[in-house]
Every structure is written in structure tokens, then in C-alpha cells.
Coordinates of C-alpha atoms in Angstrom, one line a residue:
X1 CA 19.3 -7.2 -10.2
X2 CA 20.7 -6.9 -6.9
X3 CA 21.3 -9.6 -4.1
X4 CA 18.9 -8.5 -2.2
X5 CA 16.1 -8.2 -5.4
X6 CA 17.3 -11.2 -6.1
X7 CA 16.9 -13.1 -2.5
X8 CA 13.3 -11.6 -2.6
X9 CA 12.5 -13.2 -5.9
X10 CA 13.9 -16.7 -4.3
X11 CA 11.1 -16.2 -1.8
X12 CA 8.5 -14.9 -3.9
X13 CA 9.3 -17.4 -6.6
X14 CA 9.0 -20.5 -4.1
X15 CA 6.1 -19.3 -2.3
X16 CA 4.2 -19.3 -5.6
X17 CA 3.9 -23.2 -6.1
X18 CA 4.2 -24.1 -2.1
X19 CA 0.6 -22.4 -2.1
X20 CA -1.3 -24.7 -4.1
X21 CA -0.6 -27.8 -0.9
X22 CA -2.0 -25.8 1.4
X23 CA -5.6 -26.4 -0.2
X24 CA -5.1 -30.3 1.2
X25 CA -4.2 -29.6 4.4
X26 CA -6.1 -29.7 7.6
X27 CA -6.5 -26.2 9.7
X28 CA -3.9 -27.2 12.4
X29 CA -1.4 -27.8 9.6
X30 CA -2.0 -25.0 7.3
X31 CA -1.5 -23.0 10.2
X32 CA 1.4 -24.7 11.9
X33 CA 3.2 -25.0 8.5
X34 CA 2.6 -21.6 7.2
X35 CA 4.7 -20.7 10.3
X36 CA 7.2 -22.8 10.0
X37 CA 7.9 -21.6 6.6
X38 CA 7.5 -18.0 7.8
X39 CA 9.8 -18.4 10.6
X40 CA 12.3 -20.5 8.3
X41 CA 12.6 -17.4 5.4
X42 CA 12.4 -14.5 8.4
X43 CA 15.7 -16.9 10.4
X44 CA 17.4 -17.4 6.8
X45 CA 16.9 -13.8 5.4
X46 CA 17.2 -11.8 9.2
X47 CA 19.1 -13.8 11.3
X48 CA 19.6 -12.7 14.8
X49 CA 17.7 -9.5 14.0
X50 CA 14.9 -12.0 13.8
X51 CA 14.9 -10.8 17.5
X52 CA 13.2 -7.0 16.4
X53 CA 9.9 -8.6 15.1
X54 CA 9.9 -10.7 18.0
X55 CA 10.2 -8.2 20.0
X56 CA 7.2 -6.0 18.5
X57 CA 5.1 -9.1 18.2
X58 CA 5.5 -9.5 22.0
X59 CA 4.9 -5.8 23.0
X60 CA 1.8 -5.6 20.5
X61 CA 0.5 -8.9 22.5
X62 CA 1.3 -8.1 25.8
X63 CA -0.5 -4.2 25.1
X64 CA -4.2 -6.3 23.7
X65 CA -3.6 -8.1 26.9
X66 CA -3.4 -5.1 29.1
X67 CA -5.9 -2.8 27.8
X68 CA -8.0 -4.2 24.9
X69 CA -9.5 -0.4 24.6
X70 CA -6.5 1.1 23.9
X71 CA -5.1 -1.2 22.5
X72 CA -5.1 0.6 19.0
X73 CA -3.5 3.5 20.0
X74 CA -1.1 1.8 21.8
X75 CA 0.2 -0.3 19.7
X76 CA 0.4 2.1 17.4
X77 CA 2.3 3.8 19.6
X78 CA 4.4 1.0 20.1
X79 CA 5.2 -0.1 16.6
X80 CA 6.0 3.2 15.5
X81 CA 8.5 3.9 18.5
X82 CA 9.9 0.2 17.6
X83 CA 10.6 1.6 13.9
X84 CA 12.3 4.6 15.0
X85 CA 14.7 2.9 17.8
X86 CA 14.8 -0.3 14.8
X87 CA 16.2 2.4 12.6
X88 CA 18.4 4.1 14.9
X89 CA 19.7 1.1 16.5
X90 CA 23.4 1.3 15.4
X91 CA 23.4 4.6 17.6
X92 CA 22.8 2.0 20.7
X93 CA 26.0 -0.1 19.8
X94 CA 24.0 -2.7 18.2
X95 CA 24.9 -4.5 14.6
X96 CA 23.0 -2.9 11.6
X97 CA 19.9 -5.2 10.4
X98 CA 19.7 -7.0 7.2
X99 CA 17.5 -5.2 4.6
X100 CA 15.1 -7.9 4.7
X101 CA 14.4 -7.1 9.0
X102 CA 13.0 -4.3 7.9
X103 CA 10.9 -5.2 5.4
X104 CA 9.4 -7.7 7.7
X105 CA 9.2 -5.4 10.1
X106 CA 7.4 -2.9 7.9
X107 CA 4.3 -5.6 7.3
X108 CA 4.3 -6.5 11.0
X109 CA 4.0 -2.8 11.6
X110 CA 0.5 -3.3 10.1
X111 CA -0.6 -6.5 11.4
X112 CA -0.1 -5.4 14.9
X113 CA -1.9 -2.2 14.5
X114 CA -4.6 -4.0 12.8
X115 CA -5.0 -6.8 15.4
X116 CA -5.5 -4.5 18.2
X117 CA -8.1 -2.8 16.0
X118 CA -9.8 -5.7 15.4
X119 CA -9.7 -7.3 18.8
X120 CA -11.1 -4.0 20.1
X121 CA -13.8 -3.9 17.4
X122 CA -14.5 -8.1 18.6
X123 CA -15.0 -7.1 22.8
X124 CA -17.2 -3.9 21.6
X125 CA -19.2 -5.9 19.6
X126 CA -19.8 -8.7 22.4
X127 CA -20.6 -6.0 24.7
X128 CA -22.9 -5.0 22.4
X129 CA -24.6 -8.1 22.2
X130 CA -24.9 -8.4 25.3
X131 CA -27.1 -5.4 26.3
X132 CA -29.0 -6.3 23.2
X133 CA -29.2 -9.4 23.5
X134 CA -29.1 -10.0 19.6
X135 CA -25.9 -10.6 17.6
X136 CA -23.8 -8.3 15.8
X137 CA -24.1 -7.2 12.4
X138 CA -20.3 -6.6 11.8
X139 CA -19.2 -8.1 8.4
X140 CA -15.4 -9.8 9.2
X141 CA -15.8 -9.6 12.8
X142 CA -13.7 -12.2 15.1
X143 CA -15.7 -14.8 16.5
X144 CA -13.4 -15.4 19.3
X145 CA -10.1 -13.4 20.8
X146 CA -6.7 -14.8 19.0
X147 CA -5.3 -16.7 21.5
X148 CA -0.8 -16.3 21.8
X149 CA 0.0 -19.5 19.0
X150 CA -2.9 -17.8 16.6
X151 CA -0.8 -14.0 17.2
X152 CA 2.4 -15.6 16.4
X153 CA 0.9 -17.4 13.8
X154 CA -0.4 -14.2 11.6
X155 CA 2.6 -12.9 12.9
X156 CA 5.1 -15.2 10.6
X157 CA 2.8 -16.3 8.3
X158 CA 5.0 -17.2 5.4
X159 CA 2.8 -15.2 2.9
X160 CA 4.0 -12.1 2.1
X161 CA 6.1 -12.1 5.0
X162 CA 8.7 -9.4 3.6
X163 CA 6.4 -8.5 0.4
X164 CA 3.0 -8.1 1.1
X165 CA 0.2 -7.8 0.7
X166 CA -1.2 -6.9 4.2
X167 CA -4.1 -9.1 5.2
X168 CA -6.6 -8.8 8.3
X169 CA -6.2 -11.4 11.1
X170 CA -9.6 -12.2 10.6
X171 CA -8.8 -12.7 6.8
X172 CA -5.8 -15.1 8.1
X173 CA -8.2 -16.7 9.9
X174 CA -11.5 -17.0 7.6
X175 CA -8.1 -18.9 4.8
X176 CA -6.7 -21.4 8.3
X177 CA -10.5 -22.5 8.4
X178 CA -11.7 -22.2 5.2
X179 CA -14.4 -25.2 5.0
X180 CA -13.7 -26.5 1.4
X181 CA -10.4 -25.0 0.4
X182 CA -9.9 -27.7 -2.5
X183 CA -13.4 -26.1 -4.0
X184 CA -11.5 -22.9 -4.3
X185 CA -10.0 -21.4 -7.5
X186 CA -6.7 -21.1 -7.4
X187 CA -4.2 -22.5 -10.7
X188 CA -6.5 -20.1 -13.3
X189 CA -6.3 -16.3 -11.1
X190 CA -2.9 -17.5 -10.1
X191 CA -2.0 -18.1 -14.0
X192 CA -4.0 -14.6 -14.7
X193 CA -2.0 -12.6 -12.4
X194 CA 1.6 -14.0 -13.8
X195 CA 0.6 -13.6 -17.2
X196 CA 2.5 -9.9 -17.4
X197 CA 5.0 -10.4 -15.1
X198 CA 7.8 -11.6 -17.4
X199 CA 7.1 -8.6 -19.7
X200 CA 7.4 -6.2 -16.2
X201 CA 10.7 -7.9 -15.6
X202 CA 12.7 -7.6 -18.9
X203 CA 11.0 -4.2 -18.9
X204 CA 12.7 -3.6 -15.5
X205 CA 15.8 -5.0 -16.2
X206 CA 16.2 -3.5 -19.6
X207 CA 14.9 0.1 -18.8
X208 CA 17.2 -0.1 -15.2
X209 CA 20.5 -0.9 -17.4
X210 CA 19.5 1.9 -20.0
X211 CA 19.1 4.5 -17.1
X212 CA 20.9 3.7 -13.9
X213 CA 19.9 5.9 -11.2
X214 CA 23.2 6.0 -9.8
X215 CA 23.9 8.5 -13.0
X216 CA 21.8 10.8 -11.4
X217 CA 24.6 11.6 -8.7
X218 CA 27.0 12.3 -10.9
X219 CA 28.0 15.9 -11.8
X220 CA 28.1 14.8 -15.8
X221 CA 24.5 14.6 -15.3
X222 CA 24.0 18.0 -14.8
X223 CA 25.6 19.1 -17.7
X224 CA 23.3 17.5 -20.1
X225 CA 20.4 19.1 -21.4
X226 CA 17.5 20.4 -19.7
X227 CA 14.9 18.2 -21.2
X228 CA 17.2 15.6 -20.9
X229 CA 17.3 16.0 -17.1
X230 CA 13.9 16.4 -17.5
X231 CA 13.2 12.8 -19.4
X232 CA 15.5 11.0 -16.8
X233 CA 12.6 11.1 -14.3
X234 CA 10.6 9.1 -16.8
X235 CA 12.6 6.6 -17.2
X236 CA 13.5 6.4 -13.5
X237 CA 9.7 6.0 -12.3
X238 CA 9.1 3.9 -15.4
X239 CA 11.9 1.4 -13.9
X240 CA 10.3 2.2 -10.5
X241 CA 6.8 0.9 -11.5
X242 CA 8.3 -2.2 -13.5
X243 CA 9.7 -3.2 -10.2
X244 CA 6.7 -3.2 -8.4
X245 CA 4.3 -4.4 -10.6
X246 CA 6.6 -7.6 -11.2
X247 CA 7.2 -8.1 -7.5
X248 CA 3.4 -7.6 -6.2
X249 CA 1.6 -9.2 -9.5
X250 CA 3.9 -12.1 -7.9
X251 CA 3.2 -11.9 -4.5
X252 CA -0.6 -11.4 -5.1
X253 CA 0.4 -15.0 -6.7
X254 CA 1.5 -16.8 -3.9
X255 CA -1.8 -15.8 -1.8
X256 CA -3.8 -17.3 -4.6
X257 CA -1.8 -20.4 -4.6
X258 CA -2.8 -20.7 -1.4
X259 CA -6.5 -19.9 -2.2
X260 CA -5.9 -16.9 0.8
X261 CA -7.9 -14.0 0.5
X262 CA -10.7 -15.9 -1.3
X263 CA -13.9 -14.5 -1.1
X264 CA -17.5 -15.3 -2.5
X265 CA -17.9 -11.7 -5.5
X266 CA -21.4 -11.7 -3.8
X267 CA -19.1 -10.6 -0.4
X268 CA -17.9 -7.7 -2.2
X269 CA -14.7 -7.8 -0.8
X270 CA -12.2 -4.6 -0.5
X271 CA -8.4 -5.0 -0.9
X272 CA -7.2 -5.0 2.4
X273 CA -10.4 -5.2 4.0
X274 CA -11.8 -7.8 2.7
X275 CA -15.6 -8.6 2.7
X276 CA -18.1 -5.6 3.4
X277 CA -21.5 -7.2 3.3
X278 CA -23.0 -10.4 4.4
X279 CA -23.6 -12.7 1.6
X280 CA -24.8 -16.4 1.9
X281 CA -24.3 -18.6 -1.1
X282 CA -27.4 -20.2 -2.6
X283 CA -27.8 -23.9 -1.9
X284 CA -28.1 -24.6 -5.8
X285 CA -25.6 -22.5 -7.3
X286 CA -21.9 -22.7 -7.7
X287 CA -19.9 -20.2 -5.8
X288 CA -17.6 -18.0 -7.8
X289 CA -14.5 -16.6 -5.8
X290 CA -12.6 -13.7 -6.1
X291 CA -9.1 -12.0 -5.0
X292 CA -9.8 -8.9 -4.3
X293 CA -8.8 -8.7 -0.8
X294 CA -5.7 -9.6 -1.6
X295 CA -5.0 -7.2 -4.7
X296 CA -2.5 -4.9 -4.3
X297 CA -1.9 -2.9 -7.3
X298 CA -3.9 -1.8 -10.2
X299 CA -1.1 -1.5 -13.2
X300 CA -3.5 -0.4 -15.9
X301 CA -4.8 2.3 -13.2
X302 CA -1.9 3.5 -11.8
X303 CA -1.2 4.1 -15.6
X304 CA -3.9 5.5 -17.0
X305 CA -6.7 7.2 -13.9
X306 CA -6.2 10.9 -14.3
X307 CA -6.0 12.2 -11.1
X308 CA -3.4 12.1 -8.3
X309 CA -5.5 11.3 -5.7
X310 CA -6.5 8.5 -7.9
X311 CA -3.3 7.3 -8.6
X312 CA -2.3 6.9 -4.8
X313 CA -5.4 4.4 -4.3
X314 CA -4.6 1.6 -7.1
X315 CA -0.8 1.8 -5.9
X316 CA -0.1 -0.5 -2.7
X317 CA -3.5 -1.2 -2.4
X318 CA -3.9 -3.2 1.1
X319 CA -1.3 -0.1 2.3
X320 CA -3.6 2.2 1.5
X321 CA -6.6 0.7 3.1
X322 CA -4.5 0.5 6.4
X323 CA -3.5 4.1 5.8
X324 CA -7.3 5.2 5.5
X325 CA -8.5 2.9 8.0
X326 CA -6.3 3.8 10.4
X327 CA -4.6 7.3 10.3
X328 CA -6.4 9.5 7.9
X329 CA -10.3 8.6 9.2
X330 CA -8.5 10.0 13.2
X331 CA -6.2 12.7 11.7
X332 CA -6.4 15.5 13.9
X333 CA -7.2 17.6 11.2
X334 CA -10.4 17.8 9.7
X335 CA -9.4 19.9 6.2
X336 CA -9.2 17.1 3.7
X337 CA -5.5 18.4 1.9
X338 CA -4.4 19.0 5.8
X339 CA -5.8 14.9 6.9
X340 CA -4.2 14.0 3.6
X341 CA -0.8 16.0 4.4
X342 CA -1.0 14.0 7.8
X343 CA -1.5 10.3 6.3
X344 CA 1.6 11.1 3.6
X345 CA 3.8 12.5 6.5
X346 CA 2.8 9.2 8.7
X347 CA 3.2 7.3 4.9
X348 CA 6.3 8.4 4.8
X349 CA 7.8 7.9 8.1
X350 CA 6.7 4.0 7.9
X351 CA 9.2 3.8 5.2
X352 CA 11.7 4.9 6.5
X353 CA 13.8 8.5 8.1
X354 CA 15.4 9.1 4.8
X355 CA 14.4 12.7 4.1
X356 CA 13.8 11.7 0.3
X357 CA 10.0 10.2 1.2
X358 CA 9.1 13.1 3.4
X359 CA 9.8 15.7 0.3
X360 CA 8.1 13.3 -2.1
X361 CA 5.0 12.2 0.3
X362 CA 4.6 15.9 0.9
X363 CA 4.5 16.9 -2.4
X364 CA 1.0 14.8 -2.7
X365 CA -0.9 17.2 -0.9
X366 CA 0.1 20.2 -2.9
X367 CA -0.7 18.4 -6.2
X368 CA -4.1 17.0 -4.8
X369 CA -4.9 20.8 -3.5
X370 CA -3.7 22.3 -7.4
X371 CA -5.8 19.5 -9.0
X372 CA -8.8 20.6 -6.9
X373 CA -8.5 24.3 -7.8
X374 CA -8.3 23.4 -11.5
X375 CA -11.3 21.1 -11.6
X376 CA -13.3 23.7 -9.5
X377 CA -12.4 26.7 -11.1
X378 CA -11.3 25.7 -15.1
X379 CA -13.0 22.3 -15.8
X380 CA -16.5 23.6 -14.3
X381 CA -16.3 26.2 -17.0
X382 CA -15.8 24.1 -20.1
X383 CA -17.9 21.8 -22.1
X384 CA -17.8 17.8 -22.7
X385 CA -14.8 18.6 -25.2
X386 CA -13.2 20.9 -23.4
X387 CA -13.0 18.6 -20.2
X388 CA -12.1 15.7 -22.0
X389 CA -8.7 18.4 -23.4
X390 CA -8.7 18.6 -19.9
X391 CA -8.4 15.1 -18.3
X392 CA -6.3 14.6 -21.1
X393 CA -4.0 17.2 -19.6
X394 CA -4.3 16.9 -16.2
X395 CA -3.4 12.7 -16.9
X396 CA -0.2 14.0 -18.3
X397 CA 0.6 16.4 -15.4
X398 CA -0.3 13.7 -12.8
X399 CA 2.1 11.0 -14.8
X400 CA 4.7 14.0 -14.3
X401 CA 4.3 14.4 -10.9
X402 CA 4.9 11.1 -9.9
X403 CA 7.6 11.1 -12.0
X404 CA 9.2 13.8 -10.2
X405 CA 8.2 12.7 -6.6
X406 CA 10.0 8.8 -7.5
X407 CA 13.3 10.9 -7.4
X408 CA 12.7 12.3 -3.8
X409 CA 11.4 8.5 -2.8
X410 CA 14.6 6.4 -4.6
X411 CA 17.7 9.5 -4.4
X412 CA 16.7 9.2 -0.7
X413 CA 19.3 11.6 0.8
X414 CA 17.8 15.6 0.8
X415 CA 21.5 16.3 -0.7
X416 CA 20.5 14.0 -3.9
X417 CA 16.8 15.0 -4.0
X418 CA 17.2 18.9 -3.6
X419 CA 20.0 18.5 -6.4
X420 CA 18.3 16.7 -8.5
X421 CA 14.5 19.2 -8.2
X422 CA 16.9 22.0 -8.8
X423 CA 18.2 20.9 -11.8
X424 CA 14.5 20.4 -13.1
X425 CA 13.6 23.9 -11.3
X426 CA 11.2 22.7 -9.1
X427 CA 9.1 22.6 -12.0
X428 CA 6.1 20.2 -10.5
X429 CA 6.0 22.6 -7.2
X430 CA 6.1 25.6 -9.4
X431 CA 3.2 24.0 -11.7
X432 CA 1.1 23.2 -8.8
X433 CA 1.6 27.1 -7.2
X434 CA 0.9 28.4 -10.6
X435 CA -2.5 26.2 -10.5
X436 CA -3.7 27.4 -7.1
X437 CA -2.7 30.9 -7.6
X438 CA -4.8 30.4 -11.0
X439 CA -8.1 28.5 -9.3
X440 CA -8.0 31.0 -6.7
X441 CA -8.1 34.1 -9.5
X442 CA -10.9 32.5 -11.6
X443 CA -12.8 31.4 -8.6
X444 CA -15.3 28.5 -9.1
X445 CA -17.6 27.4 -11.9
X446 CA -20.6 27.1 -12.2
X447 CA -20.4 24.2 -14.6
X448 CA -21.1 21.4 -12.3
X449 CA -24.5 23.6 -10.9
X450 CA -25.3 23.6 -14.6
X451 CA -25.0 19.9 -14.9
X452 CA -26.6 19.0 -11.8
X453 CA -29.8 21.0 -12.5
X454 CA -30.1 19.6 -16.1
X455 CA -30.4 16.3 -14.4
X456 CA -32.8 16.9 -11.9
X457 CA -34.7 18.4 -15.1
X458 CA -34.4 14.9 -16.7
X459 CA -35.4 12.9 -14.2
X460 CA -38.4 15.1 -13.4

């Protein structure tokens, strides 16, 4: 484990049993402490870089304050300029950043953009009322506009200040306020969600000594065997995915400490969204709660759904709510592979400039478009045996190409990544050519007409 894993643990670690206070606090102190926490870990971790997410938490206000309308675009204008001159910064003179800036940086990234979104959405939907004269149907609306102590507030919040997961303001908000907070769940999901983290961790830490990446970059590497080479990628994404699930299983802990993101199941909450319909408790029944706003990974389904496309939406959940809310639903492209090529190249430029996530995140769309010309032209065509050989297969494949994109996403460097795809042959692009050159030969079934008409059939 590295320092750096290891300062992130610290934090993670202590927020966990710091949560479960904040169910006996009053609003003004669960708000004023939660940022006084935050801003204690972002000082102690950053430093004097503490000054960049000031900065963006400053420009993002003063935009909403300027022009509420385009206030979205704008500040996603802003935070996305911020990141590049953030990254670049040591070109302007300035002292590098800790690693930990820009992980707080890469949540604020969201908030901002979100809290413009959201502030627009509040002013449209009071002008709405307005001319109507009846209120607003929208579910997790603001009630009122976040005043400069409420934005700084979100801002710092010490929950997943460098970890995740990303929350709404208004889902911030609904937890400050929440009207009987000690009523709320919390020691059981909390307990649920740590139960398999210790087994991620040795897993991580065992799998990581066995097969270091840094072997990867060395030229006796090469030498070895072909399937060997091949393997390594395996164990590489299987150390990748330890990693995560241990660090977000944990910091889905530490908002249900807290009791935030706690939602009636009647509210049908989405992770990252949070509620989408309007549910009222009934007056003689107990209210269950659930997490689901909160949840940010899916470890059995990132394991085990079939498809890619699948894969990417139980991974980094409340990331990829953000992502579809707010860049792939206004992609200027209106092909779905060309909106989804769009929303990985965006993906991968909030991580970072290293070329290593823009060969990865790029890869998705050419596995999505292969995947689609199989089902369409092979799995149409076969019966409920012969599709189950082929989810079967097509699991394995999509296992294999997130295996192979990991190496683009943790080598980094194009030197490392094109070394390392050569030495496998490109095998995943050349398998996903191979597929759309086959789709497009066979053309499309005509198994799924077949299906559909026998159902119409039986429900005449």
C-alpha cells in the first residue's frame, strides 16, 4: 500500500464512525461541522493547493450569480478549463499539487456542474409556477436558491470529499435538514456494506504483491510467454477492481454513518440522482429507508452482467449518472456509439491528460459497436440454448476487454500502453473488427421479429 492509499484509508476509515454523531445534531451543526471536517482533511491532505478548489468554488458561484441560464454550460466551461490549467500548472511556474488536490478537485468538478444545473432547473421551475399559478411537479427540486455559506458548505462537505460518491446539492440538503435523522437506519446498511471489504483488501494486497504492475515495464516481461502476457492483464484488472471495491464499499460507508443519501424505497431513488417519484409515507406504517442514491458500485455486477455497456453502469455509479445526465443526453452527436465515443472521450479527459485513459475510454465504443453487431446479426439467429452459449461467451469477451483497457487506464503513458497492446497484438481491437466485419456480413436476424410476434400471439 502506498502513502498516498494509505492517507486515503486514514480518511475513509475515520469518516466511517464520525457519521453515526451527525444523526444528533441540529441542521446548523451538521452543516457547520461537516465543513469544518471537510475543510480540516482538504488543508491537512492539500495544503496551500487548497487554493485551486477555492478558486473553482468561487468561479462556479460567481457564474450562477451572473447568469443562472447559462449557468450550466458555463461552469462547465469553467471547471473543465480549471482542470486543464490545474493540470498544467507547473508549466506557469507554480509548485506541483499534492495527489489528494486533484482528487478533490475531480468531485468538485461534479458538484459545481451539478449545482448550476440544479439552480437553473429551481428559477425555471418558479417561473413555471408562476404563469401557472400551480406548483411544480419536479421530484428533488430546490425549494429555495443556495445561498454563499450553503455553496461552500456542499462544497467541503467532509463526505467523500476526495473519494466519493458524488451527491446532488439538493441531496446534501434533503441529509442537513432531514426531520428525524435518529429514526434513520444507519449501524445495520453500514455493517452490510463493510461486510466484504476486508476480503477486497487482502485480495488487493495479496494479488498487487503477486503481480506488480511495475513488471509490466520491464523488457523481461516481454520475453515471457504469450499467454503469459496475456494472463498479466487479469491479474492487473483483478488488483484494479479489488482496489475500488474496498475503497468505495467504504466510502458508501461513511455516507450511511451519516444516514446521508437516505431515502424512503417507496421514493425509488437512483444512485446519483436520488429520488424520481413523489412518495408520501403512510401515517401508520414504519418507513423503511434505503441507500441507493449513494451507491456507487455494483461488485457482483460489474462481475458477472454480460455486456460492456452494462458493465460501465454498475462501475462508479453516481459518475455515471453525472456522465448521462450531463454530457451524453447534449452530445452533439445523435448516433448512439458516436454520443457514447463523446461521453468516454469527456470521461476520460476528467481523469486526467495521461494518454493511457483516452486509448482505454476509446476503446468502449468500439466494443459496445462489436457487441451490437453480434447480438443483431448472430444471437437473433440462435435458439434459447444457443444464446445462453452466447451470453456465456460474450461475458468472457467483455471480462477481457476490460481487462485489456485497465492497462491503457493504470500504464498511463502511450509509450507503456502501445507497448504493452502490442505485445498482446491488439488482440481486443482486432476481436472487436473481426465482430463488426462479421455482423455486417451476416446482416440481421430475424430472431427477435420471431420472438416478438409469438408474444403478441400469446397475449392475444
Amino acid at each position: 500500500m502506498s502513502p498516498e492509499e494509505l492517507v486515503y484509508f486514514c480518511v475513509i476509515a475515520g469518516s466511517i464512525p464520525v457519521g453515526f454523531a451527525f444523526h444528533h445534531f441540529s441542521p446548523a451543526v451538521k452543516q457547520l461541522l461537516a465543513l469544518v471536517l471537510g475543510l480540516a482533511i482538504t488543508l491537512a491532505t492539500c495544503g496551500v493547493h487548497s487554493l485551486h478548489s477555492l478558486v473553482m468554488v468561487l468561479g462556479t458561484w460567481a457564474i450562477i450569480k451572473f447568469n443562472w441560464r447559462l449557468a450550466p454550460s458555463l461552469s462547465l466551461g469553467w471547471t473543465f478549463l480549471y482542470l486543464l490549467f490545474f493540470r498544467l500548472v507547473t508549466w506557469f511556474g507554480l509548485p506541483s499539487p499534492t495527489p489528494f488536490t486533484n482528487a478533490v478537485l475531480l468531485l468538485l468538478t461534479l458538484k459545481m456542474v451539478s449545482l448550476a444545473n440544479e439552480v437553473r432547473a429551481f428559477h425555471l421551475a418558479k417561473k413555471e409556477e408562476v404563469s401557472s399559478f400551480t406548483k411544480s411537479p419536479v421530484i428533488g427540486g430546490l425549494t429555495q436558491e443556495p445561498s454563499f455559506y450553503d455553496v461552500i458548505s456542499y462544497s467541503y462537505c467532509y463526505i467523500g470529499i476526495m473519494t466519493g460518491p458524488f451527491f446532488r446539492f439538493q441531496t446534501y440538503s434533503d441529509w442537513v435538514h432531514q426531520s428525524a435523522p435518529l429514526s434513520i437506519p444507519s449501524w445495520d446498511p453500514c455493517l452490510r456494506r463493510l461486510r466484504f471489504v476486508p476480503v477486497y483488501a487482502a485480495l488487493f494486497v495479496g494479488a498487487n504483491a503477486l503481480f506488480p504492475l511495475a513488471y509490466v515495464r520491464t523488457d523481461s516481461f516481454l520475453e515471457r510467454h504469450f499467454l503469459y502476457r496475456l494472463f498479466y492483464m487479469t491479474a492487473i484488472f483483478f488488483v484494479f477492481r479489488m482496489r475500488f471495491y474496498a475503497a468505495w464499499c467504504s466510502a458508501e460507508a461513511s455516507c450511511i454513518s451519516a444516514g446521508l443519501g437516505a431515502y424512503p424505497v417507496g421514493a425509488a431513488s437512483r444512485s446519483g440522482g436520488g429520488p424520481t417519484v413523489q412518495y408520501s409515507a403512510p401515517a401508520d406504517a414504519p418507513v423503511l429507508y434505503d441507500f441507493e442514491t449513494i451507491r456507487n458500485i455494483d461488485c457482483y455486477n460489474t462481475d458477472f452482467c454480460v455486456k460492456v455497456r452494462h458493465g460501465m453502469k454498475y462501475w462508479n455509479m453516481t459518475v455515471q449518472w453525472w456522465l448521462h445526465q450531463y454530457i451524453y443526453t447534449s452530445a452533439p452527436f445523435r448516433p448512439y456509439v458516436l454520443r457514447a465515443a463523446w461521453t468516454m472521450f469527456i470521461s476520460a479527459y476528467w481523469h486526467g491528460l495521461h494518454p493511457g485513459y483516452y486509448m482505454s475510454f476509446l476503446t468502449i465504443p468500439l466494443c459496445m459497436a462489436a457487441e451490437s453487431a453480434m447480438e443483431r446479426s448472430l444471437r437473433a439467429r440462435l435458439g434459447p440454448r444457443g444464446q445462453a452459449a452466447f451470453d456465456w461467451t460474450h461475458w468472457f469477451l467483455k471480462m477481457r476487454a476490460y481487462d485489456y483497457m485497465c492497462m491503457g487506464f493504470v500504464l498511463l503513458s502511450f509509450q507503456d500502453t502501445l507497448r504493452y497492446w502490442s505485445s498482446v497484438y491488439f488482440c481486443m481491437q482486432l476481436v472487436a473488427a473481426g465482430c463488426i466485419g462479421l455482423g455486417s456480413l451476416l446482416g440481421p436476424g430475424q430472431g427477435r421479429a420471431r420472438d416478438g410476434e409469438k408474444k403478441e400471439e400469446l397475449r392475444k
